[in-house]
């Protein structure tokens, strides 16, 4: 047994790497190792022989395991020392910059306007982007001969022969959300409906897919004066200009009566647009008092309830606020554009001033 001990202690001391050390472990104390096989022979011995051989074999096994562990630690320390001698680290160098994502301007502006209207008591309502032509047109008092219902302006969903379901369209505005909300919750209500909309148009100021926000307020005693106050408060908070002037021009929309286009005060200096100053005017949205037929279509009695509605392009007001020249750049530009116009955090203006994260 002493010969066995000397054999493995010397072999372990001479092992040059962990692979050689593992081979020795298997040879000595593995399941089929030399020492393990001798321990199995204890069962064939007499009681007196086991009392002598057993303690010696256990002591030998413990000594070999201890030698293996010590050698493994020594090999690890030697490998670390060699690596430290070969490699170096300059701790005075600046850290590597972390690449962080940025928030798209459309997402930023959506968060901004949601926070501003929330301060005025408006909640957010949502609806499907594929809707029936009843919700998209008929319920909003848009007649069948209206140009917006032509296939050159609206994306209609394909229908197989024999499909008798009503026509479906990619919604051309988020106004259908107003109908669905009033159908479900009735009146009174105060909501905004931001989201994607689709129209067959494409140029510097139009894209086939863009973003709108519709606003709706229904109660027993609401007037155009309330509409004017809400919009002026929004413009002041969004563009961060106190006392911004607005101009309401009579217009026509099938879903409101009376209807008005809304302009805001602006100026052009050296090709740069400035909001809230000068003698110029810039159209930003359409608005008006909700047409009684729209209320009826949504199941709201127009003899008891009335209200106002407005709609504006989120992409358009983002362009105005942040100086983005081309609407198409929101959707087909590379990451360099997003790095220039993107936002690192959601600093959202509120009616009461300051930013809310």
Short mmCIF file of C-alpha atoms in Angstrom, two decimals:
data_model
loop_
_atom_site.label_atom_id
_atom_site.label_comp_id
_atom_site.label_asym_id
_atom_site.label_seq_id
_atom_site.Cartn_x
_atom_site.Cartn_y
_atom_site.Cartn_z
CA UNK A 1 0.00 0.00 0.00
CA UNK A 2 2.99 2.27 0.58
CA UNK A 3 4.12 1.60 -3.00
CA UNK A 4 0.67 2.59 -4.22
CA UNK A 5 0.80 5.79 -2.22
CA UNK A 6 4.30 6.74 -3.47
CA UNK A 7 3.27 5.99 -7.08
CA UNK A 8 0.32 8.39 -7.13
CA UNK A 9 1.79 11.12 -4.93
CA UNK A 10 4.79 11.36 -7.27
CA UNK A 11 2.60 11.24 -10.39
CA UNK A 12 0.31 13.96 -9.06
CA UNK A 13 3.26 16.19 -8.17
CA UNK A 14 4.59 15.80 -11.72
CA UNK A 15 1.29 16.52 -13.54
CA UNK A 16 1.77 19.40 -15.96
CA UNK A 17 -1.82 20.40 -16.61
CA UNK A 18 -5.40 19.78 -15.48
CA UNK A 19 -6.01 17.19 -18.22
CA UNK A 20 -3.15 15.03 -16.95
CA UNK A 21 -4.35 15.54 -13.38
CA UNK A 22 -7.87 14.38 -14.29
CA UNK A 23 -6.45 11.26 -15.92
CA UNK A 24 -4.58 10.45 -12.70
CA UNK A 25 -7.73 10.96 -10.63
CA UNK A 26 -9.65 8.47 -12.74
CA UNK A 27 -6.73 6.02 -12.60
CA UNK A 28 -6.49 6.21 -8.82
CA UNK A 29 -9.92 6.94 -7.28
CA UNK A 30 -12.33 6.78 -10.20
CA UNK A 31 -15.03 4.09 -10.25
CA UNK A 32 -12.58 1.69 -11.87
CA UNK A 33 -9.49 3.24 -10.30
CA UNK A 34 -6.80 1.17 -8.65
CA UNK A 35 -7.57 2.30 -5.10
CA UNK A 36 -11.33 1.99 -5.65
CA UNK A 37 -10.92 -1.62 -6.82
CA UNK A 38 -8.88 -2.46 -3.72
CA UNK A 39 -11.63 -1.03 -1.51
CA UNK A 40 -14.10 -3.39 -3.18
CA UNK A 41 -11.91 -6.30 -2.10
CA UNK A 42 -12.64 -5.48 1.54
CA UNK A 43 -15.87 -7.48 1.29
CA UNK A 44 -13.90 -10.64 0.58
CA UNK A 45 -11.69 -10.26 3.65
CA UNK A 46 -12.29 -11.58 7.12
CA UNK A 47 -13.38 -9.23 9.87
CA UNK A 48 -9.88 -9.08 11.31
CA UNK A 49 -8.33 -8.28 7.92
CA UNK A 50 -10.94 -5.55 7.23
CA UNK A 51 -10.16 -3.90 10.55
CA UNK A 52 -6.55 -3.53 9.43
CA UNK A 53 -6.91 -2.86 5.69
CA UNK A 54 -10.03 -0.67 5.81
CA UNK A 55 -8.60 2.31 7.73
CA UNK A 56 -5.42 2.24 5.65
CA UNK A 57 -7.32 2.31 2.33
CA UNK A 58 -9.62 5.12 3.51
CA UNK A 59 -6.61 7.12 4.69
CA UNK A 60 -4.88 6.51 1.34
CA UNK A 61 -7.95 7.60 -0.60
CA UNK A 62 -8.28 10.78 1.47
CA UNK A 63 -4.58 11.57 1.00
CA UNK A 64 -4.77 11.08 -2.77
CA UNK A 65 -7.90 13.29 -3.02
CA UNK A 66 -6.19 15.99 -0.95
CA UNK A 67 -3.11 15.84 -3.18
CA UNK A 68 -5.28 16.09 -6.31
CA UNK A 69 -7.12 19.17 -4.93
CA UNK A 70 -3.87 20.87 -3.90
CA UNK A 71 -2.28 20.22 -7.30
CA UNK A 72 -5.39 21.50 -9.14
CA UNK A 73 -5.28 24.73 -7.14
CA UNK A 74 -1.55 25.09 -7.83
CA UNK A 75 -2.07 24.59 -11.57
CA UNK A 76 -4.85 27.21 -11.54
CA UNK A 77 -2.66 29.72 -9.73
CA UNK A 78 0.17 29.09 -12.17
CA UNK A 79 -2.14 29.62 -15.18
CA UNK A 80 -3.42 32.88 -13.69
CA UNK A 81 0.13 34.10 -13.02
CA UNK A 82 1.12 33.33 -16.61
CA UNK A 83 -1.94 35.15 -17.96
CA UNK A 84 -1.24 38.19 -15.79
CA UNK A 85 2.33 38.32 -17.06
CA UNK A 86 1.19 38.10 -20.70
CA UNK A 87 -1.84 40.42 -20.53
CA UNK A 88 -2.17 43.98 -19.28
CA UNK A 89 -4.95 46.45 -18.58
CA UNK A 90 -4.65 50.24 -18.61
CA UNK A 91 -7.06 51.28 -15.85
CA UNK A 92 -6.57 54.96 -16.80
CA UNK A 93 -8.42 54.52 -20.12
CA UNK A 94 -12.03 55.83 -20.24
CA UNK A 95 -14.79 53.24 -20.13
CA UNK A 96 -16.39 51.98 -23.34
CA UNK A 97 -19.54 53.97 -24.18
CA UNK A 98 -22.77 52.02 -23.86
CA UNK A 99 -25.02 52.03 -26.90
CA UNK A 100 -28.49 53.15 -25.89
CA UNK A 101 -31.69 53.16 -27.88
CA UNK A 102 -33.64 56.32 -28.63
CA UNK A 103 -37.33 57.13 -28.71
CA UNK A 104 -38.87 57.89 -32.09
CA UNK A 105 -40.24 61.46 -32.38
CA UNK A 106 -43.74 60.12 -33.10
CA UNK A 107 -43.69 58.10 -29.86
CA UNK A 108 -42.33 61.12 -27.98
CA UNK A 109 -45.00 63.48 -29.29
CA UNK A 110 -47.75 60.93 -28.62
CA UNK A 111 -46.60 60.74 -25.01
CA UNK A 112 -46.43 64.53 -24.80
CA UNK A 113 -49.95 65.18 -26.06
CA UNK A 114 -51.38 62.31 -24.01
CA UNK A 115 -49.94 63.87 -20.84
CA UNK A 116 -51.20 67.34 -21.75
CA UNK A 117 -54.75 66.22 -22.50
CA UNK A 118 -54.73 64.00 -19.39
CA UNK A 119 -54.21 67.16 -17.33
CA UNK A 120 -57.47 68.43 -18.84
CA UNK A 121 -59.37 65.25 -17.96
CA UNK A 122 -59.13 63.39 -21.27
CA UNK A 123 -58.58 59.64 -21.21
CA UNK A 124 -57.14 57.57 -24.07
CA UNK A 125 -59.45 55.39 -26.18
CA UNK A 126 -58.35 52.85 -28.80
CA UNK A 127 -59.97 50.93 -31.62
CA UNK A 128 -59.17 48.56 -34.53
CA UNK A 129 -57.05 49.73 -37.45
CA UNK A 130 -59.18 47.62 -39.81
CA UNK A 131 -62.80 48.68 -39.47
CA UNK A 132 -66.07 48.47 -41.36
CA UNK A 133 -67.01 51.27 -43.71
CA UNK A 134 -70.00 51.89 -41.44
CA UNK A 135 -67.79 52.94 -38.52
CA UNK A 136 -65.28 54.69 -40.77
CA UNK A 137 -67.81 56.56 -42.93
CA UNK A 138 -71.56 56.04 -42.43
CA UNK A 139 -71.64 56.53 -38.65
CA UNK A 140 -69.67 59.75 -39.13
CA UNK A 141 -72.25 61.17 -41.53
CA UNK A 142 -69.96 60.76 -44.56
CA UNK A 143 -72.25 60.12 -47.54
CA UNK A 144 -71.69 57.39 -50.13
CA UNK A 145 -70.69 59.88 -52.84
CA UNK A 146 -67.99 61.54 -50.71
CA UNK A 147 -64.55 61.50 -52.44
CA UNK A 148 -62.92 59.97 -49.34
CA UNK A 149 -64.86 56.76 -50.00
CA UNK A 150 -63.30 56.28 -53.43
CA UNK A 151 -60.68 53.55 -53.82
CA UNK A 152 -58.18 56.16 -55.00
CA UNK A 153 -58.24 57.65 -51.48
CA UNK A 154 -59.03 54.70 -49.17
CA UNK A 155 -57.52 51.23 -48.82
CA UNK A 156 -60.32 48.66 -49.02
CA UNK A 157 -59.74 45.09 -47.86
CA UNK A 158 -59.98 42.39 -50.53
CA UNK A 159 -63.09 40.21 -50.41
CA UNK A 160 -63.54 36.84 -52.08
CA UNK A 161 -66.52 36.14 -54.28
CA UNK A 162 -69.55 35.36 -52.15
CA UNK A 163 -68.22 37.18 -49.09
CA UNK A 164 -71.31 39.08 -47.91
CA UNK A 165 -69.71 40.80 -44.94
CA UNK A 166 -69.77 44.60 -45.00
CA UNK A 167 -66.77 46.26 -46.68
CA UNK A 168 -63.73 46.72 -44.45
CA UNK A 169 -61.13 49.46 -44.79
CA UNK A 170 -57.86 50.51 -43.26
CA UNK A 171 -59.23 53.33 -41.14
CA UNK A 172 -58.68 56.75 -42.69
CA UNK A 173 -58.89 58.54 -39.33
CA UNK A 174 -59.30 57.60 -35.67
CA UNK A 175 -62.82 59.05 -35.58
CA UNK A 176 -64.36 55.53 -35.62
CA UNK A 177 -62.94 55.16 -32.10
CA UNK A 178 -65.29 57.96 -31.00
CA UNK A 179 -68.33 56.02 -32.29
CA UNK A 180 -67.22 52.79 -30.64
CA UNK A 181 -66.53 54.57 -27.34
CA UNK A 182 -69.95 56.26 -27.25
CA UNK A 183 -71.66 52.98 -28.22
CA UNK A 184 -70.01 51.23 -25.29
CA UNK A 185 -69.95 53.91 -22.59
CA UNK A 186 -72.52 56.49 -23.68
CA UNK A 187 -72.36 60.08 -22.46
CA UNK A 188 -70.82 62.10 -20.91
CA UNK A 189 -67.29 61.39 -22.09
CA UNK A 190 -63.97 63.11 -22.66
CA UNK A 191 -61.44 61.14 -24.71
CA UNK A 192 -58.58 61.38 -27.17
CA UNK A 193 -57.92 58.64 -29.74
CA UNK A 194 -54.32 58.59 -30.99
CA UNK A 195 -53.23 55.98 -33.50
CA UNK A 196 -52.18 54.94 -37.00
CA UNK A 197 -54.36 55.81 -39.99
CA UNK A 198 -54.07 55.03 -43.70
CA UNK A 199 -54.75 56.93 -46.93
CA UNK A 200 -53.66 56.38 -50.53
CA UNK A 201 -51.36 59.39 -50.72
CA UNK A 202 -47.59 59.93 -50.80
CA UNK A 203 -45.55 63.14 -51.09
CA UNK A 204 -43.49 65.49 -48.89
CA UNK A 205 -46.41 66.13 -46.54
CA UNK A 206 -48.43 62.91 -46.97
CA UNK A 207 -47.66 59.23 -46.44
CA UNK A 208 -49.85 56.11 -46.89
CA UNK A 209 -49.59 55.44 -43.15
CA UNK A 210 -49.42 58.25 -40.63
CA UNK A 211 -50.67 59.13 -37.13
CA UNK A 212 -53.60 61.17 -35.93
CA UNK A 213 -55.19 62.09 -32.64
CA UNK A 214 -58.91 62.76 -32.40
CA UNK A 215 -60.50 64.47 -29.43
CA UNK A 216 -64.10 64.21 -28.23
CA UNK A 217 -65.96 65.82 -25.35
CA UNK A 218 -69.68 65.15 -24.83
CA UNK A 219 -71.82 66.66 -22.06
CA UNK A 220 -75.10 68.51 -21.58
CA UNK A 221 -73.69 72.01 -21.83
CA UNK A 222 -70.60 72.19 -24.07
CA UNK A 223 -69.92 74.93 -26.62
CA UNK A 224 -67.35 76.14 -29.12
CA UNK A 225 -65.94 78.29 -26.34
CA UNK A 226 -64.94 75.12 -24.46
CA UNK A 227 -63.32 73.79 -27.64
CA UNK A 228 -61.34 76.99 -28.09
CA UNK A 229 -60.09 76.91 -24.49
CA UNK A 230 -58.99 73.27 -24.72
CA UNK A 231 -57.08 73.82 -27.96
CA UNK A 232 -55.38 77.00 -26.77
CA UNK A 233 -54.28 75.31 -23.55
CA UNK A 234 -52.91 72.42 -25.57
CA UNK A 235 -50.98 74.65 -27.99
CA UNK A 236 -49.46 76.65 -25.14
CA UNK A 237 -48.29 73.50 -23.32
CA UNK A 238 -47.15 71.59 -26.41
CA UNK A 239 -45.25 74.38 -28.15
CA UNK A 240 -44.21 75.87 -24.79
CA UNK A 241 -45.41 79.34 -25.81
CA UNK A 242 -47.62 81.36 -23.46
CA UNK A 243 -50.50 83.30 -24.97
CA UNK A 244 -50.26 81.67 -28.40
CA UNK A 245 -52.94 83.14 -30.69
CA UNK A 246 -55.40 80.98 -32.60
CA UNK A 247 -57.75 81.67 -35.47
CA UNK A 248 -60.93 79.71 -36.22
CA UNK A 249 -62.08 79.70 -39.86
CA UNK A 250 -65.48 78.41 -40.92
CA UNK A 251 -65.19 75.12 -42.82
CA UNK A 252 -67.16 71.97 -43.56
CA UNK A 253 -66.74 68.46 -42.19
CA UNK A 254 -69.57 65.92 -42.46
CA UNK A 255 -69.23 64.89 -38.81
CA UNK A 256 -69.33 68.38 -37.22
CA UNK A 257 -71.70 71.34 -37.46
CA UNK A 258 -70.58 74.07 -37.21
CA UNK A 259 -67.06 73.20 -38.37
CA UNK A 260 -63.84 75.18 -38.19
CA UNK A 261 -60.26 74.96 -39.37
CA UNK A 262 -57.88 76.11 -36.64
CA UNK A 263 -54.75 78.17 -37.36
CA UNK A 264 -51.99 79.17 -34.97
CA UNK A 265 -49.88 82.30 -34.99
CA UNK A 266 -46.45 81.97 -36.63
CA UNK A 267 -43.70 83.76 -38.51
CA UNK A 268 -41.05 82.85 -41.08
CA UNK A 269 -37.58 84.28 -40.61
CA UNK A 270 -34.76 83.21 -42.92
CA UNK A 271 -36.69 80.08 -43.78
CA UNK A 272 -37.22 79.17 -40.12
CA UNK A 273 -40.72 78.72 -38.72
CA UNK A 274 -41.43 80.26 -35.32
CA UNK A 275 -44.64 79.37 -33.50
CA UNK A 276 -46.46 81.95 -31.38
CA UNK A 277 -45.06 85.14 -32.89
CA UNK A 278 -45.37 87.25 -36.02
CA UNK A 279 -48.28 88.04 -38.32
CA UNK A 280 -48.56 84.72 -40.16
CA UNK A 281 -50.97 81.87 -39.64
CA UNK A 282 -50.51 78.12 -39.97
CA UNK A 283 -53.35 75.61 -40.24
CA UNK A 284 -52.94 72.76 -37.75
CA UNK A 285 -56.26 70.95 -37.31
CA UNK A 286 -59.98 70.66 -38.01
CA UNK A 287 -62.68 70.87 -35.38
CA UNK A 288 -66.31 71.61 -34.63
CA UNK A 289 -69.43 70.68 -32.71
CA UNK A 290 -70.38 67.02 -33.12
CA UNK A 291 -73.12 66.59 -35.72
CA UNK A 292 -76.43 65.30 -34.26
CA UNK A 293 -76.43 62.42 -36.77
CA UNK A 294 -73.08 61.24 -35.40
CA UNK A 295 -74.49 61.19 -31.87
CA UNK A 296 -77.55 59.28 -33.09
CA UNK A 297 -75.38 56.72 -34.88
CA UNK A 298 -73.50 56.11 -31.60
CA UNK A 299 -76.73 55.72 -29.59
CA UNK A 300 -76.50 59.11 -27.86
CA UNK A 301 -79.59 61.32 -27.76
CA UNK A 302 -78.70 64.70 -29.41
CA UNK A 303 -81.64 66.38 -27.69
CA UNK A 304 -79.90 65.81 -24.33
CA UNK A 305 -76.21 65.76 -25.21
CA UNK A 306 -73.85 67.84 -27.31
CA UNK A 307 -70.12 68.21 -27.61
CA UNK A 308 -67.08 69.08 -29.67
CA UNK A 309 -64.52 67.08 -31.63
CA UNK A 310 -61.15 67.85 -33.18
CA UNK A 311 -58.48 66.00 -35.12
CA UNK A 312 -54.84 66.70 -35.89
CA UNK A 313 -51.87 64.89 -37.39
CA UNK A 314 -49.34 63.77 -34.79
CA UNK A 315 -46.63 63.62 -37.45
CA UNK A 316 -47.45 67.17 -38.55
CA UNK A 317 -47.23 68.77 -35.12
CA UNK A 318 -44.01 66.80 -34.47
CA UNK A 319 -42.56 68.34 -37.64
CA UNK A 320 -43.61 71.81 -36.51
CA UNK A 321 -42.21 71.52 -33.00
CA UNK A 322 -38.91 69.80 -33.78
CA UNK A 323 -38.13 71.26 -37.22
CA UNK A 324 -38.39 68.04 -39.23
CA UNK A 325 -38.65 69.04 -42.91
CA UNK A 326 -40.10 65.96 -44.61
CA UNK A 327 -42.91 63.74 -43.32
CA UNK A 328 -41.52 60.75 -45.22
CA UNK A 329 -38.37 60.87 -43.09
CA UNK A 330 -40.36 59.47 -40.16
CA UNK A 331 -40.73 56.12 -41.92
CA UNK A 332 -37.99 55.53 -44.51
CA UNK A 333 -34.82 57.03 -43.02
CA UNK A 334 -31.84 55.19 -41.58
CA UNK A 335 -30.58 55.16 -38.01
CA UNK A 336 -28.51 58.30 -38.52
CA UNK A 337 -31.77 60.24 -38.84
CA UNK A 338 -33.11 58.71 -35.65
CA UNK A 339 -29.90 59.54 -33.79
CA UNK A 340 -30.34 63.18 -34.85
CA UNK A 341 -34.06 63.49 -34.08
CA UNK A 342 -34.53 60.71 -31.52
CA UNK A 343 -35.15 61.26 -27.82
CA UNK A 344 -33.20 59.63 -25.02
CA UNK A 345 -35.92 59.98 -22.40
CA UNK A 346 -39.56 60.91 -22.11
CA UNK A 347 -39.48 64.46 -20.82
CA UNK A 348 -43.15 65.38 -21.19
CA UNK A 349 -44.44 68.96 -20.83
CA UNK A 350 -47.56 69.50 -18.75
CA UNK A 351 -50.13 72.26 -18.42
CA UNK A 352 -48.57 73.30 -15.13
CA UNK A 353 -45.08 73.73 -16.54
CA UNK A 354 -41.97 71.69 -16.12
CA UNK A 355 -41.38 68.12 -17.26
CA UNK A 356 -42.79 64.84 -16.04
CA UNK A 357 -40.66 61.77 -16.69
#
